[in-house]
Tab-separated table of C-alpha atoms and ligand atoms in Angstrom:
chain	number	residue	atom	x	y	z
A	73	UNK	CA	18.657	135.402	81.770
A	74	UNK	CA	18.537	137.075	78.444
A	75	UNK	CA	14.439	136.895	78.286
A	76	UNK	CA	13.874	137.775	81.630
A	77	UNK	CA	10.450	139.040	81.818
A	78	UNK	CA	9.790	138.487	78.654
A	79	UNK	CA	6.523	137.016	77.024
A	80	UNK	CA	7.814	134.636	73.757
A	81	UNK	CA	4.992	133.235	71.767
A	82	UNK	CA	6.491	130.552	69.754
A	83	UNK	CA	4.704	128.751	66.748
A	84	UNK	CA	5.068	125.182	65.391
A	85	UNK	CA	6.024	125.032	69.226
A	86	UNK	CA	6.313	121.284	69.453
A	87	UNK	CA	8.262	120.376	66.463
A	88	UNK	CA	12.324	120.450	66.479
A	89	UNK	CA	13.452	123.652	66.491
A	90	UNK	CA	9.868	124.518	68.202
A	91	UNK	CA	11.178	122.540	71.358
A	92	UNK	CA	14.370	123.178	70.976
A	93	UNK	CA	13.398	127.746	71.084
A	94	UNK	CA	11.139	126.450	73.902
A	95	UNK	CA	13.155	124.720	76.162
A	96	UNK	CA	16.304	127.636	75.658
A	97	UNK	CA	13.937	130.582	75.940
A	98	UNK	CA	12.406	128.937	79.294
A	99	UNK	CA	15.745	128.466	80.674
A	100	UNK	CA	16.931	132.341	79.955
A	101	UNK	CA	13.252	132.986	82.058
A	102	UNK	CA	11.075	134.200	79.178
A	103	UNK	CA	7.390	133.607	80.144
A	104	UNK	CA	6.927	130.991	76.737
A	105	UNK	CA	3.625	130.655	74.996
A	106	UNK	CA	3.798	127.274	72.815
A	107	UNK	CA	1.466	127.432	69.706
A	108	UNK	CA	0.759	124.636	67.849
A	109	UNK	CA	-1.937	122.339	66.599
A	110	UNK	CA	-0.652	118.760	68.389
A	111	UNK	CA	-2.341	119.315	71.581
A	112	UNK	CA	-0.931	116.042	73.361
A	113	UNK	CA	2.684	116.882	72.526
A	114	UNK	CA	1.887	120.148	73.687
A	115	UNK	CA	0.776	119.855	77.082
A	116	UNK	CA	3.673	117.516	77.463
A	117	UNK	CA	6.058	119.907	76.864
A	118	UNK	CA	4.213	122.606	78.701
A	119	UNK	CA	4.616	120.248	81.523
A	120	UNK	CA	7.712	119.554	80.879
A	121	UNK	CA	9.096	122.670	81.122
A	122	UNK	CA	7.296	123.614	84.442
A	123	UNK	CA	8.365	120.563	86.012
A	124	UNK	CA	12.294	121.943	85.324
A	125	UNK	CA	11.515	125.320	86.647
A	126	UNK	CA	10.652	127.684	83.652
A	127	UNK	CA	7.231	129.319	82.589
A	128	UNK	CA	5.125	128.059	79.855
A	129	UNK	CA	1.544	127.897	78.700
A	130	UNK	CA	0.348	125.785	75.198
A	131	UNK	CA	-2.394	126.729	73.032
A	132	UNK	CA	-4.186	125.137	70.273
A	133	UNK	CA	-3.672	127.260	67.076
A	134	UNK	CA	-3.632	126.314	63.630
A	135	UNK	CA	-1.715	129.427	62.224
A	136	UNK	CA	-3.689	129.768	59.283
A	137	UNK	CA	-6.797	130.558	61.365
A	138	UNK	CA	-7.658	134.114	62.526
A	139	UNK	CA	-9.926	133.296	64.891
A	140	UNK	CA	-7.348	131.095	66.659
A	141	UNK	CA	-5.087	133.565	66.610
A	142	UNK	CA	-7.748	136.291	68.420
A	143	UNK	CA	-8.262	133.704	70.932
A	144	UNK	CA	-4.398	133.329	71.460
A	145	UNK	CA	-3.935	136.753	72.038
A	146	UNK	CA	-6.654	136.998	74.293
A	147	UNK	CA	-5.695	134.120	76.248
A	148	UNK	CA	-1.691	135.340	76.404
A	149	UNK	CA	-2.585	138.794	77.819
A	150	UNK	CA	-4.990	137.706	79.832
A	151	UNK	CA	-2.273	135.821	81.335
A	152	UNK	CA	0.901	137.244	80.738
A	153	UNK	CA	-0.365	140.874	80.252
A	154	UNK	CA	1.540	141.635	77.209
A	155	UNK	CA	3.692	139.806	73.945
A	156	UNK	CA	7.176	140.433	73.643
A	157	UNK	CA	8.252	138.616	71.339
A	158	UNK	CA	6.287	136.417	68.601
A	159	UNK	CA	8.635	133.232	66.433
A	160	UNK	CA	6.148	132.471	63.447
A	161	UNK	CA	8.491	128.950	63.077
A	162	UNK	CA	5.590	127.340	62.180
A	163	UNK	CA	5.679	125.167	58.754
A	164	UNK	CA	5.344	122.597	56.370
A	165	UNK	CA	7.499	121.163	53.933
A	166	UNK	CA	6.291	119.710	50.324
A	167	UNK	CA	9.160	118.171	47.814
A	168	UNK	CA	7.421	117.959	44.649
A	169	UNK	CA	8.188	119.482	41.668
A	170	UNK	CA	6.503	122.156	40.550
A	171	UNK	CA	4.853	120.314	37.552
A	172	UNK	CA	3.739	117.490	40.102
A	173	UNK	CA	2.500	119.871	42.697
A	174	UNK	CA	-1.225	119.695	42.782
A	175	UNK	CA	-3.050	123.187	43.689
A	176	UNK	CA	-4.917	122.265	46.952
A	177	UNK	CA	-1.456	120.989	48.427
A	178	UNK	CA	0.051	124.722	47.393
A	179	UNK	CA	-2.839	126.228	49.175
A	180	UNK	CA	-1.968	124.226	51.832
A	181	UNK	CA	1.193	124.916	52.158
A	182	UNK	CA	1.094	128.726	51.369
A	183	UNK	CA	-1.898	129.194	54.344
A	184	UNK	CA	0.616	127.181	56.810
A	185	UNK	CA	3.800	128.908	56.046
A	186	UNK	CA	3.222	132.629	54.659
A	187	UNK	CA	-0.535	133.500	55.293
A	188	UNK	CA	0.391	132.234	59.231
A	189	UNK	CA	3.137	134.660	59.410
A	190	UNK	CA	1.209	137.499	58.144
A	191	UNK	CA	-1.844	136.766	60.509
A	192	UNK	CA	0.183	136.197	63.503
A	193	UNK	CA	2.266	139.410	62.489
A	194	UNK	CA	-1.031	141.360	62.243
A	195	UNK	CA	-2.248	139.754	65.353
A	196	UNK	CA	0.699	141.215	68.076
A	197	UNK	CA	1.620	143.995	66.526
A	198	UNK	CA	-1.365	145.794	68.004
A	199	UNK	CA	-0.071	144.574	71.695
A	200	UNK	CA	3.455	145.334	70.728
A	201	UNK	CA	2.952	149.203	69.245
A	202	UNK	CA	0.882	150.229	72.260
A	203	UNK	CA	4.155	148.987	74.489
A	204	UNK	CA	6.510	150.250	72.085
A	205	UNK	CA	8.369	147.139	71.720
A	206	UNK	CA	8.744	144.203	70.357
A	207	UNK	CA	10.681	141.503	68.150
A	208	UNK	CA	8.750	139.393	65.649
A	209	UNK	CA	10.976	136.846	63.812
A	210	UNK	CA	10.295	134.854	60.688
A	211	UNK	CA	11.822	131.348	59.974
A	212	UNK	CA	12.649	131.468	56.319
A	213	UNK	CA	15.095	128.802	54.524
A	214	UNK	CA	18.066	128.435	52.793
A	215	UNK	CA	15.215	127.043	49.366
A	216	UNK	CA	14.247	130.916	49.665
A	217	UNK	CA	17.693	131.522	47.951
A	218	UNK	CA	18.552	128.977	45.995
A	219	UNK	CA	16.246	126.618	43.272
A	220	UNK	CA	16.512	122.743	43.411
A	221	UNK	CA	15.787	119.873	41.192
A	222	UNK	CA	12.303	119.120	43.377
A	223	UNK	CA	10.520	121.259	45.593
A	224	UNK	CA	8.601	124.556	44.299
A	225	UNK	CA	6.017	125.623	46.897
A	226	UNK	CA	8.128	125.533	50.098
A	227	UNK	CA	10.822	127.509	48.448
A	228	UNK	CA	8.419	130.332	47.273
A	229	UNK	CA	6.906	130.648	50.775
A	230	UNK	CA	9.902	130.702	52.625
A	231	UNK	CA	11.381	133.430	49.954
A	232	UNK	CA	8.060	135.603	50.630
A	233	UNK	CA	8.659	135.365	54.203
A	234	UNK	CA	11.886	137.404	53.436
A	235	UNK	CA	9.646	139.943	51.622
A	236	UNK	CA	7.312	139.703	54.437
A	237	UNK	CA	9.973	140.532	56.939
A	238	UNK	CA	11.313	143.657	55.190
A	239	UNK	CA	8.525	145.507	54.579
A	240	UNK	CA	6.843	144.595	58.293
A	241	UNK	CA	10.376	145.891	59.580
A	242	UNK	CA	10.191	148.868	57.504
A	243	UNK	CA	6.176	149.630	58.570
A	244	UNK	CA	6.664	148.879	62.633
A	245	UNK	CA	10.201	150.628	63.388
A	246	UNK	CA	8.828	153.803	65.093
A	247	UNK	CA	6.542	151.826	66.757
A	248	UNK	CA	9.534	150.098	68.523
A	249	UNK	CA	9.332	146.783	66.479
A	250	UNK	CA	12.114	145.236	65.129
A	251	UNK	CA	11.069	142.347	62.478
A	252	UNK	CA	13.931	139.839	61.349
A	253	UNK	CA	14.103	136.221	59.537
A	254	UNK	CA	16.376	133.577	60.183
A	255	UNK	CA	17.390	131.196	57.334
A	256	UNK	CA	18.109	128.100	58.311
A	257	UNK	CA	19.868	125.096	56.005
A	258	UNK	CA	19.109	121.380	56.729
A	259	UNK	CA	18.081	120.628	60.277
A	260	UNK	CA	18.106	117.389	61.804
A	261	UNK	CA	14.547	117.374	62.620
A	262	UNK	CA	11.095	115.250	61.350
A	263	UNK	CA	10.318	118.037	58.597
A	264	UNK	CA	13.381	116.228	56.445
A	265	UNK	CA	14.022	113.162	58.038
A	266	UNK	CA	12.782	111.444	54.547
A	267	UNK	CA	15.447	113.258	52.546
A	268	UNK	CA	18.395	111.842	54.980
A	269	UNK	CA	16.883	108.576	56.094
A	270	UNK	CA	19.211	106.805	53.691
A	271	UNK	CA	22.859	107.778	53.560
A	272	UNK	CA	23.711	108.754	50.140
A	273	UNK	CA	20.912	111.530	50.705
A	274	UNK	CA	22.656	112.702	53.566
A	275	UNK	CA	25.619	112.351	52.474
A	276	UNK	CA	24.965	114.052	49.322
A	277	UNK	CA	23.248	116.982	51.630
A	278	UNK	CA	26.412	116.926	53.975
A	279	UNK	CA	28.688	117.295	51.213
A	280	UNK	CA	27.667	120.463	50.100
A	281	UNK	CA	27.511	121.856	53.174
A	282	UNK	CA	31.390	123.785	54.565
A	283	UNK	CA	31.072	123.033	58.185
A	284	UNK	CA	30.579	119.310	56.874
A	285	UNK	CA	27.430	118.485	58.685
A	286	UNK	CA	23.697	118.982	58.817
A	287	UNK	CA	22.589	121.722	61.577
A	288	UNK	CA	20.850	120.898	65.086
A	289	UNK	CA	18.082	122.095	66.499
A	290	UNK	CA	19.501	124.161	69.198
A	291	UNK	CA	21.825	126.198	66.938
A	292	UNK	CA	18.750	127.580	65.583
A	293	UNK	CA	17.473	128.807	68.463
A	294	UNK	CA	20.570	130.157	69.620
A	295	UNK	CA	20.581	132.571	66.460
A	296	UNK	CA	16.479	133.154	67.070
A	297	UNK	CA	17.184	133.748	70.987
A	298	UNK	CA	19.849	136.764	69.327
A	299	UNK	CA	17.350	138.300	67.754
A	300	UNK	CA	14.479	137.765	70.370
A	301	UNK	CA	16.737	139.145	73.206
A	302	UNK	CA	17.688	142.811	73.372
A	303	UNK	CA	21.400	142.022	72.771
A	304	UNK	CA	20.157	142.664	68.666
A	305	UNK	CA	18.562	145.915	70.090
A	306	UNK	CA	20.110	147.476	66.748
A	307	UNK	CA	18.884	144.889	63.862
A	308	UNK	CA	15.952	144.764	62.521
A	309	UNK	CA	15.068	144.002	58.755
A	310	UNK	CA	18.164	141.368	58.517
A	311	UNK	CA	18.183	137.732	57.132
A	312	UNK	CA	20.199	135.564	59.263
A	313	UNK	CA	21.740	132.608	57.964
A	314	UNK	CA	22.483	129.391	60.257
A	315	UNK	CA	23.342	127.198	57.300
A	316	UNK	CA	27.134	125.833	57.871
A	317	UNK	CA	28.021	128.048	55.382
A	318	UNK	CA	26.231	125.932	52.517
A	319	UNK	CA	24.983	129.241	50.855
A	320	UNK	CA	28.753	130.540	51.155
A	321	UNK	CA	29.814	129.057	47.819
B	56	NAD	N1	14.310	121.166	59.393
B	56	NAD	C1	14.877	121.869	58.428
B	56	NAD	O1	15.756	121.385	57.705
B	56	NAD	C2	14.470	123.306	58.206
B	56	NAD	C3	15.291	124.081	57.380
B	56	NAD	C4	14.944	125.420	57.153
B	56	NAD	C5	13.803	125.941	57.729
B	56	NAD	N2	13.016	125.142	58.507
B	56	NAD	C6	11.813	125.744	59.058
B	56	NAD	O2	11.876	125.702	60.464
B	56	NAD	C7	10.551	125.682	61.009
B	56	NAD	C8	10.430	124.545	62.004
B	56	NAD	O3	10.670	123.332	61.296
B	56	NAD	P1	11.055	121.941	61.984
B	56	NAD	O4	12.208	121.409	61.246
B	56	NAD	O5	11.107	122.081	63.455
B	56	NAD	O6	9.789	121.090	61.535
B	56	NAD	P2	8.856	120.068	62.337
B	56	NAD	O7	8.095	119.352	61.286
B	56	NAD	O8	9.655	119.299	63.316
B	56	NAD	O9	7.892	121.058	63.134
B	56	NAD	C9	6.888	121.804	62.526
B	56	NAD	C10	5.863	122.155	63.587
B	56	NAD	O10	4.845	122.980	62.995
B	56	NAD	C11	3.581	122.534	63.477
B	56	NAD	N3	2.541	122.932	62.550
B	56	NAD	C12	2.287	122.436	61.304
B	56	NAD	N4	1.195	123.038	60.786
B	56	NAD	C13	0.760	123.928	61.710
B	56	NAD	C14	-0.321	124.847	61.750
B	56	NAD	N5	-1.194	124.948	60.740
B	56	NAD	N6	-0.458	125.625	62.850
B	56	NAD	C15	0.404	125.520	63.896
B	56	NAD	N7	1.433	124.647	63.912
B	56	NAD	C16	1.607	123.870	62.831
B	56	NAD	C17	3.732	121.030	63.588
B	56	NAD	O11	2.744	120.460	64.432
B	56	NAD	C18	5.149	120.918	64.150
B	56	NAD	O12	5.131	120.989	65.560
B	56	NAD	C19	9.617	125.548	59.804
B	56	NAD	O13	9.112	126.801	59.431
B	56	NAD	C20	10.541	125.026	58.728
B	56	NAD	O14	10.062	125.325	57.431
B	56	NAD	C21	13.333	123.842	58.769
């Protein structure tokens, strides 16, 4: 019961690791608001969570919208009274270079995955500094670290989430906030399932990995329920890696 009581609103809430923070969060009794824009998939998990017991509400927010993410405050206090914790997990991936990368897909891209952390950030603090607590955590990447052969835009927002997380920590610690980014390596989820469809990719992927094996949903949301839950009551302003060690060498 590590979230008793708590109120967890998670973004990109139906995807892999969405479900997978979803599901674990429910089960250690956090009140879970699911975010994302795939309504159907939504509901269903909504449901399906109820049905085993847990507490859980979905609602329609593309993260790059303000407006949507008024209305999901509004709806989430209404409800739940206050926001504990907020998971901007939300994101999309892009592999082309940066010479192929054309500028609309960038401004995709950056909107989804940086501009949606910053407006959701904005959007709970309020909630969270007139409670004096809270936990907001970022979901970075391991391509924030290190450069690649393809790739370009995904890597550069995931490393200004890391930016984004240090100075939010630094400007909402005496309000109570602690702000923290987990970098994950390669999860077996949709976002890459193109990269290690075929098994020299994977392989390839695998090999340069220590523990010897691509990462699963659920140990990422082990590491995020760490830092949602007050047993990280003293970190705030850290990057946590959950890569098998592939950044170790
Ligand atoms: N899978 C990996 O290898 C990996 C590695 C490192 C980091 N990550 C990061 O983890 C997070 C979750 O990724 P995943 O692997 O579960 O991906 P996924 O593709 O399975 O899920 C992404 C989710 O984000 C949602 N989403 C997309 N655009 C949105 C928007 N504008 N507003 C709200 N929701 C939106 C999608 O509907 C989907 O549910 C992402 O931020 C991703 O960059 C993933």
């Amino acid at each position: 019961m590590r979230l008793l009581n708590k109120v967890v609103v998670v973004t990109g809430a139906t995807g892999g690791i969405g479900q997978a923070q979803c599901r674990l969060f429910a089960k250690e009794r956090a009140k879970v608001v699911l975010a994302d824009i795939d309504e159907q998939k939504g509901f269903k998990l909504a449901n399906d969570i109820s049905v085993a017991g847990g507490s859980a509400l979905f609602v329609n927010l593309d993260v790059s919208s303000e407006s949507d993410w008024d209305s999901l405050v509004k709806i989430t206090i209404e409800r739940f009274k206050k926001i504990d914790v907020l998971v901007n997990n939300a994101g999309i991936y892009r592999t082309e270079s940066i010479q192929e990368e054309n500028t609309a897909d960038w401004d995709r891209l950056m909107s989804v995955n940086l501009k949606g952390a910053f407006l959701g950030t904005k959007a709970v603090v309020q909630s969270m500094r007139s409670n004096k607590v809270g936990s907001i955590i970022n979901v970075s990447s391991t391509t924030a670290l290190v450069g690649s052969w393809r790739g370009g835009a995904y890597g550069a927002s995931k490393a200004a989430l890391l930016s984004l997380t240090k100075h939010s920590s630094i400007q909402n610690a005496k309000y109570g906030i602690r702000v923290n980014a987990v970098v994950p390596g390669p999860i077996e989820t949709e976002m890459i399932s193109k990269n290690i469809s075929d098994p020299e990719g994977r392989a390839l992927s695998e090999s340069r990995i220590l523990l010897g094996r691509l990462g699963s949903p659920s140990e990422v949301a082990y590491a995020i329920l760490y830092l949602a839950s007050d047993d990280s009551r003293y970190v705030t302003g850290t990057e946590l890696l959950v890569d098998g060690g592939l950044t170790a060498q």
